[in-house]
Phi, psi and omega in degrees: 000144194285204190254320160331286184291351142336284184320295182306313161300326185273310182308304186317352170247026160257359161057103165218153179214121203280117169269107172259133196276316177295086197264019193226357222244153188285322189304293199284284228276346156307305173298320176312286208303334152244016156286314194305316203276336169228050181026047142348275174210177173291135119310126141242137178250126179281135187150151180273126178324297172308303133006287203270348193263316181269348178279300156001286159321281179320349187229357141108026170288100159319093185251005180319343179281336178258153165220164220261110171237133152262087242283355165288337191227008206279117180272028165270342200288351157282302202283309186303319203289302192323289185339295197296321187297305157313316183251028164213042146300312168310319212267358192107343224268175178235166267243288172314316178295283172333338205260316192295319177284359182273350184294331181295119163337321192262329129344295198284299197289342188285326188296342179298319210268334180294283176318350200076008191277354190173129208277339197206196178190152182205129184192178197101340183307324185227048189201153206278158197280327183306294169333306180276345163280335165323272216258000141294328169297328175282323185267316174317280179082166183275168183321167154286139173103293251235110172273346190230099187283147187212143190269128175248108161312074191296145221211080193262095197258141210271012157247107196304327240299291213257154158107209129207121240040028160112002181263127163234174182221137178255149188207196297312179179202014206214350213232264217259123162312297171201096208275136177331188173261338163286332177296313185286355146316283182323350201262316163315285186318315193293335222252289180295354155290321171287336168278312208255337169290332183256342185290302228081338157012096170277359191196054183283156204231108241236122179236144156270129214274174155180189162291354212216128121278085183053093178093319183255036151216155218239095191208160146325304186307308155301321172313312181297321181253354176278321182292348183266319171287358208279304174310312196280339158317314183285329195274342195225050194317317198293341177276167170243123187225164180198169156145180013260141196249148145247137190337350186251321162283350171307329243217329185228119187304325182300332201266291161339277206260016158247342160281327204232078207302312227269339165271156184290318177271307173354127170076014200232322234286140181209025165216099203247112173285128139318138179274354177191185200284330186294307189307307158333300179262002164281324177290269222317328184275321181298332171300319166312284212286324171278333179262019193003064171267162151304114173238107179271084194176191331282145176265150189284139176228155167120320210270158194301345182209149193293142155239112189247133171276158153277152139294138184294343187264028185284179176216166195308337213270351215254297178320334192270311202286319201287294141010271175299350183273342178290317166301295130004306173240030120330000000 
């Protein structure tokens, strides 16, 4: 069984229900009917029913499975404005102001996902990764423990070689540009949470990358991720982290015990931190392309409850997988 269906199977057996805000976009309204059909999670879709019912209709989607709230008319939607009100009054905002962001979809489902009203959230096919992060940040907030949020890529490669069995999970590749040294500890932890919760991972091994392996080379940059393995060691003893690896000693044993003698993990690693966003999203698409993996992603890390973006460029099967991961780390 691949690791998807794998993924699709283990959520469905957690029954978690997933709020999607974009309740009109063709891709998400396509995707219920096997989220529904192989009980992925319960789906709710945001949207004035008819509405979301003739878009349905127009693209030939089964959407019986789901169900349709509508945050204009929603008797949830007093308790939502109050919620929201409460926790940006400081920020300026007022009752009326509070009502009006509560009308937004994407707003409304994190208060859903705040609330307890739905285990996860999934958006982005027709919204910018800033949007859908915007108003989690604000109702949701990151994790205790966590200042920063980061995308992780599962990264399912068909030379097996490497990894575990050809599988790695990538961080961040998707979010915080150019993340501190404590972020990218923290970002080692979320990242090995995410392998063992959506992977399964039994021994994930976490390296932090750079141009230099221990010492042999001399920069800010570098510094920057030894200071980073120094921290996620102290803050987070339970995980097994190293670096700074350069990419071949994270990954290849032989390359592991002649650059890095002295380490446990050197050449075994099946979890790779990036030192920053560029690095990040570069590895993860050369790998997609040249190595023709699979990039399963991005899952959102960080935040106290899953929230997950789409890409605006997903397909139906992207929308679905993303779902279960959400369901998964529900």
């Amino acid at each position: 069984m691949s690791l998807t269906a794998q993924i699709r199977e283990k959520a469905a057996a957690k029954g978690k229900t997933i709020v999607l805000p974009e309740g009109t976009e063709e891709r998400t309204l396509k995707a219920v009917k096997t989220i529904v059909d192989q009980k992925i999670a319960q789906v709710v879709l945001l949207g004035d029913e008819s509405a979301v019912r003739g878009a349905a209709s127009s693209f030939g989607a089964d959407i019986s499975g789901a169900e349709i709230i509508n945050p204009a008319t929603t008797p949830l939607l007093d308790d939502f404005v109050q919620a929201f009100y409460e926790l940006r009054k400081e920020k300026g905002v007022t009752l009326d102001k509070a009502k009006a962001t509560m009308l937004d979809p994407l707003f409304f489902a994190s208060m859903m996902v705040k609330l307890g009203k739905a285990d996860g959230e999934v958006a982005g096919a027709q919204n910018t990764t800033g949007n859908v992060l915007r108003p989690a940040l604000q109702i949701i907030k990151t994790a205790p423990g966590m200042s920063a949020v980061s995308g992780a890529f599962i990264m399912i490669c068909p030379d097996k070689t490497y990894g575990d069995d050809g599988i790695f999970v990538f961080a961040d590749c998707a979010v915080t540009i150019d993340p501190s040294a404590q972020q990218m500890a923290e970002f080692a932890k979320a990242t090995v949470q995410t392998a063992v919760d959506v992977c399964g991972f039994k021994d994930p091994k976490v390296g932090m990358l750079s141009f230099s392996t221990k010492g042999s080379a001399s920069h800010e940059l570098v510094d920057k991720v030894v200071s980073a393995v120094q921290i996620a060691k102290e803050r987070f003893p339970e995980i097994k982290v190293d670096g700074e690896f350069q990419l071949d000693a994270a990954i290849v044993p032989s390359v592991g015990a002649s650059k890095a003698p002295g380490s446990e993990i050197a050449g075994s690693c099946n979890v790779l931190v990036f030192p920053d966003l560029q690095a990040g999203n570069i590895g993860y698409k050369l790998v997609q392309r040249l190595a023709g993996a699979e990039a399963v992603g991005p899952i959102l890390q960080g935040m106290d409850k899953p929230v997950n973006d789409l890409s605006r460029g997903c397909s139906i099967d992207d929308v679905i997988n993303v779902v279960a991961m959400t369901a998964l780390k529900a």
